Coordinates of C-alpha atoms and ligand atoms in Angstrom, one line a residue:
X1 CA -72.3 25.0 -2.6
X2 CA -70.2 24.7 0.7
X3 CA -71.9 23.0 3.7
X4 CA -72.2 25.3 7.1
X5 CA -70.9 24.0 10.4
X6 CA -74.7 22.1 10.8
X7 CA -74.5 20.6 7.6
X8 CA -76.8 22.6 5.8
X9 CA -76.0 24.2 2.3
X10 CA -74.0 27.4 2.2
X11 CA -74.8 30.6 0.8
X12 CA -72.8 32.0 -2.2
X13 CA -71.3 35.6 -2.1
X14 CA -71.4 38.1 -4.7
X15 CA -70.1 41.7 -4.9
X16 CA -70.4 44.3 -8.0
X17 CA -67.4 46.8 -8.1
X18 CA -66.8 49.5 -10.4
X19 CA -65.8 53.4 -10.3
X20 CA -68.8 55.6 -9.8
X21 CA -71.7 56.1 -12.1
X22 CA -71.1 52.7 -13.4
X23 CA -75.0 51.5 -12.6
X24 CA -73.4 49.0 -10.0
X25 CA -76.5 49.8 -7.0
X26 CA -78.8 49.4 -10.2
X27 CA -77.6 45.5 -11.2
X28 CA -77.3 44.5 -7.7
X29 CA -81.2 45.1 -7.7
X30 CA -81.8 43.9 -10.7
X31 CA -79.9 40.4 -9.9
X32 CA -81.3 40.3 -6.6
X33 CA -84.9 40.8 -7.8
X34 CA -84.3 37.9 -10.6
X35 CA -82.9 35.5 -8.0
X36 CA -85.9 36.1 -5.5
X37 CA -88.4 35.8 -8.3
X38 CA -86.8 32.7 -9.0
X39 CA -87.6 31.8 -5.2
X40 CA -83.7 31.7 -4.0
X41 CA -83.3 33.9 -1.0
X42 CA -81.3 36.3 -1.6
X43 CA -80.1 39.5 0.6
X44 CA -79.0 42.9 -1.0
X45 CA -76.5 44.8 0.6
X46 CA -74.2 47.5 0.1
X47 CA -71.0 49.0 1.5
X48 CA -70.4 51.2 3.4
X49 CA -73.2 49.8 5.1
X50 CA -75.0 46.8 6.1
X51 CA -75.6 47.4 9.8
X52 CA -76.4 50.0 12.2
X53 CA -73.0 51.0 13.0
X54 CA -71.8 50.8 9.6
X55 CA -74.5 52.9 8.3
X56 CA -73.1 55.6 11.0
X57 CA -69.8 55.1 9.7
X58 CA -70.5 55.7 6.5
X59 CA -72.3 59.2 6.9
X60 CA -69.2 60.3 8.4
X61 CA -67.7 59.2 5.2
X62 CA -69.1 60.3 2.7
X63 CA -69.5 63.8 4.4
X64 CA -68.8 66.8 2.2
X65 CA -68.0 68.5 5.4
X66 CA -65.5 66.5 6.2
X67 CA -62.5 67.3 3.6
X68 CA -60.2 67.3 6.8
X69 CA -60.4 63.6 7.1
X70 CA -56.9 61.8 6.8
X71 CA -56.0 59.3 4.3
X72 CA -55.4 56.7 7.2
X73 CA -58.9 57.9 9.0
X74 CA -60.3 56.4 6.1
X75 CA -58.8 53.2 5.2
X76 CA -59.3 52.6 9.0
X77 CA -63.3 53.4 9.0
X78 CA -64.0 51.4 5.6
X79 CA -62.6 48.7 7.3
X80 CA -64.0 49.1 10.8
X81 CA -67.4 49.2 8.6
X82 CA -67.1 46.1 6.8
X83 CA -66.1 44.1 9.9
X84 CA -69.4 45.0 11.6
X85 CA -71.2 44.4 8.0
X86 CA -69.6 41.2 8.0
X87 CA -70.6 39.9 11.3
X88 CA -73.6 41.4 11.4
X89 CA -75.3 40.8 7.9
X90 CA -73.0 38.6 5.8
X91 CA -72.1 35.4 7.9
X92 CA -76.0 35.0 9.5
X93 CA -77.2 35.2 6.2
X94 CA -73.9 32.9 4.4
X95 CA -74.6 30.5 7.1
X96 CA -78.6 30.8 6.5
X97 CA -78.0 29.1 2.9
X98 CA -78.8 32.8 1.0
X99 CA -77.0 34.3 -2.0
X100 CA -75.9 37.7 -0.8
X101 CA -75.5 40.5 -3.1
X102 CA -73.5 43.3 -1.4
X103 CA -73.0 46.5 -3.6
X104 CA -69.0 47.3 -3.1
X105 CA -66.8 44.9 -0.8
X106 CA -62.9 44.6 0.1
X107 CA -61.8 45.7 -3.9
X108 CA -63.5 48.8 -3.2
X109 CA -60.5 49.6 -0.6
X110 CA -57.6 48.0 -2.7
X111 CA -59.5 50.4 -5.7
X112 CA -59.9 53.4 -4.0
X113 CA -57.5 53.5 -0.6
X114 CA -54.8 51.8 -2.3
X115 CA -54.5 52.6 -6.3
X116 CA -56.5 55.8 -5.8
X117 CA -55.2 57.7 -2.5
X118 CA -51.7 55.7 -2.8
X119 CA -51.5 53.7 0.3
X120 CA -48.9 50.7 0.6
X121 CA -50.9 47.7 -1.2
X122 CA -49.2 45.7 1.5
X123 CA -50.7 47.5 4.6
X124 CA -53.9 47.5 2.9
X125 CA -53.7 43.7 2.5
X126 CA -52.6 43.0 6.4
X127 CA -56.1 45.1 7.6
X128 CA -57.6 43.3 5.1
X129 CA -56.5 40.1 6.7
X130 CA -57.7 41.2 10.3
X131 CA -61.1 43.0 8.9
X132 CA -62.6 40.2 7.0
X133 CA -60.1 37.1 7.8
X134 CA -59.3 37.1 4.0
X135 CA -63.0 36.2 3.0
X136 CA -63.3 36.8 -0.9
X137 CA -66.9 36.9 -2.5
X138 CA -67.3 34.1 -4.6
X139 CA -68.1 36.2 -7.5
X140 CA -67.4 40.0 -8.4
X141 CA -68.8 41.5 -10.9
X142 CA -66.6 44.5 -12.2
X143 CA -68.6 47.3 -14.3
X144 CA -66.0 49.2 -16.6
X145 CA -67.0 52.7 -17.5
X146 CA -64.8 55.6 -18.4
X147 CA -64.4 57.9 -16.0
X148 CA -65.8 61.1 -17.7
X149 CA -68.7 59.2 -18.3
X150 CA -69.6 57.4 -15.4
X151 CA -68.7 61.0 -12.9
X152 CA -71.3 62.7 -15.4
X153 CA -73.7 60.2 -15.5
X154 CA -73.5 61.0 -10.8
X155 CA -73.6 64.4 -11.6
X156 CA -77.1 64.3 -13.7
X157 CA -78.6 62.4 -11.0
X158 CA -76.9 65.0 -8.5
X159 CA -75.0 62.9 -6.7
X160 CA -72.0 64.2 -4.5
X161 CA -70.2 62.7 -1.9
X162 CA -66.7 63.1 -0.2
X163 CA -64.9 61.0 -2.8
X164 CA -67.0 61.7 -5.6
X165 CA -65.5 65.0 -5.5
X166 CA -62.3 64.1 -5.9
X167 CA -60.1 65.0 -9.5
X168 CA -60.3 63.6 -12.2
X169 CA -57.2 61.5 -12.0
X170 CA -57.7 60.3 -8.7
X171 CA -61.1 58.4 -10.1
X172 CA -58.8 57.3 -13.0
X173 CA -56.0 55.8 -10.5
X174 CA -58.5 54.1 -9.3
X175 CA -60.3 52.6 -12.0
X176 CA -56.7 51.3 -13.2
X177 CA -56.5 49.3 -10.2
X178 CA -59.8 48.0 -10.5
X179 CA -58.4 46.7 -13.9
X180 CA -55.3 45.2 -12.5
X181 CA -56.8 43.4 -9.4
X182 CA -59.2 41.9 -12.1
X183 CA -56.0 40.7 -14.1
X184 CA -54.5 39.6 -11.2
X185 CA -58.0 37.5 -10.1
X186 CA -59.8 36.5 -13.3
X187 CA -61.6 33.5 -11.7
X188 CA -63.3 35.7 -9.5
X189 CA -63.5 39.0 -11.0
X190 CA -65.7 39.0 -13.9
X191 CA -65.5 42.3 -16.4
X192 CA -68.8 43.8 -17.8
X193 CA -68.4 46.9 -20.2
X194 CA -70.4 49.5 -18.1
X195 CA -71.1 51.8 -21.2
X196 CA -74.0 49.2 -22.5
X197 CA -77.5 49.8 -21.9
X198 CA -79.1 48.5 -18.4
X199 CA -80.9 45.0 -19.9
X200 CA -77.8 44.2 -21.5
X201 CA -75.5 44.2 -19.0
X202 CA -78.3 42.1 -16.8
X203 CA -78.3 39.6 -19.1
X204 CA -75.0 39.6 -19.0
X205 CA -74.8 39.6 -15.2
X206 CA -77.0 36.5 -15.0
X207 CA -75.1 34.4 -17.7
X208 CA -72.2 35.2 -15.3
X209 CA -74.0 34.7 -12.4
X210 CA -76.2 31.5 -13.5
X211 CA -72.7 29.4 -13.9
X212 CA -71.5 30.1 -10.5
X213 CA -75.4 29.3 -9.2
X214 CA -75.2 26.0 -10.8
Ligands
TMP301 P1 -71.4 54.5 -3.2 O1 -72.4 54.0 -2.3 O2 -71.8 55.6 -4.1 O3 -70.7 53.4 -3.9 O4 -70.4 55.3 -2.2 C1 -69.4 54.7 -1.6 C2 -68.1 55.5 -1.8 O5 -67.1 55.0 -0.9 C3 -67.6 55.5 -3.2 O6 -67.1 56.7 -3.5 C4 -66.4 54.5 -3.1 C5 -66.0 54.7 -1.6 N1 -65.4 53.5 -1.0 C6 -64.0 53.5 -0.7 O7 -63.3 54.5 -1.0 N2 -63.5 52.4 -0.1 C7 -64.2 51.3 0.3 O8 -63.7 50.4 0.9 C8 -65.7 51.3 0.0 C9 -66.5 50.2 0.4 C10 -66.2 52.4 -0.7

């Protein structure tokens, strides 16, 4: 672990990515109940969200009444989210020595803004750099479903947001470039086969997890 600006130890940083219906909001419990059994403080987040104001931002997001919304109007307000999520939530607690556990993160907009609605990589990349200063998890857990699969598994559960109800191909753009910024990161981005039962994959998640922990 890093030391903070009082000399203390820093947190760690871990994000779980994946298309929906991949079980991603599941394992990010499960991990985070583990570690705080284990007696490490850990806080469990998720994105869009995090804070107050990023918690507004994301109901006007994920709106199903808002199929008006351009493609820029987005990319700006995932952003303008996570920097509020950032400051808010992920530093104080980074700082504080805990392990957070946030639920989606900056791949999420490379995923779905840039591979899935087709928005220059490059302009994606400079917000990027003025949203989050270029801060990277130290781990990301990526869960790799097919996309048939993992937009039925939403729909049995009946859930539907904005982007969920997008075509087919745009959730399979987007899973592609989930798979390429893995290739492009493999240090980082770990891969998990989504299509395995829920204890499997934890167990997986943890063996993952345990090496960066130690
Ligand atoms: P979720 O809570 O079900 O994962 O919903 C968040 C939705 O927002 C999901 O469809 C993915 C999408 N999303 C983006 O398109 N870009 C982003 O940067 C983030 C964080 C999420």
């Amino acid at each position: 672990m890093k030391k903070n600006a009082g000399g203390g130890k820093k947190g760690v940083f871990i994000s779980f990515e994946g298309i929906e219906g991949t079980g991603k909001s599941t394992q990010a419990r499960l991990l985070s109940e583990y570690l705080t059994k284990k007696g490490l403080k850990t806080v469990l987040t998720e994105e869009p969200g995090g804070a107050p104001i990023s918690l507004q931002i994301r109901k006007v997001l994920l709106s199903t009444k808002h199929k008006e919304m351009d493609y820029l109007t987005e990319l700006l307000l995932y952003n303008a989210a996570r920097i509020q999520h950032i400051k808010e939530k992920i530093i104080p607690a980074i700082n504080g020595g805990r392990i957070v556990i946030t639920d989606r993160f900056s791949d999420s907009t490379a995923a779905y803004q840039g591979y899935g609605r087709g928005i220059s990589l490059k302009l994606i990349d400079s917000l990027d750099r003025i949203a989050t200063g270029r801060m990277r998890p130290d781990l990301t857990i990526l869960l790799d479903l097919d996309v048939e699969t993992g937009l039925m598994r939403n729909k049995k559960i009946n859930k539907r947001d904005r982007l969920e109800l997008e075509d087919v191909k745009f959730h399979k753009r987007v899973r592609k470039g989930y798979l390429r910024l893995a290739a492009m990161e493999p240090e980082r981005i770990k891969l998990i086969k989504a299509s395995k039962g829920i204890e499997e994959i934890h167990r997986e998640v943890l063996r993952i997890v345990e090496k960066v922990l130690r």
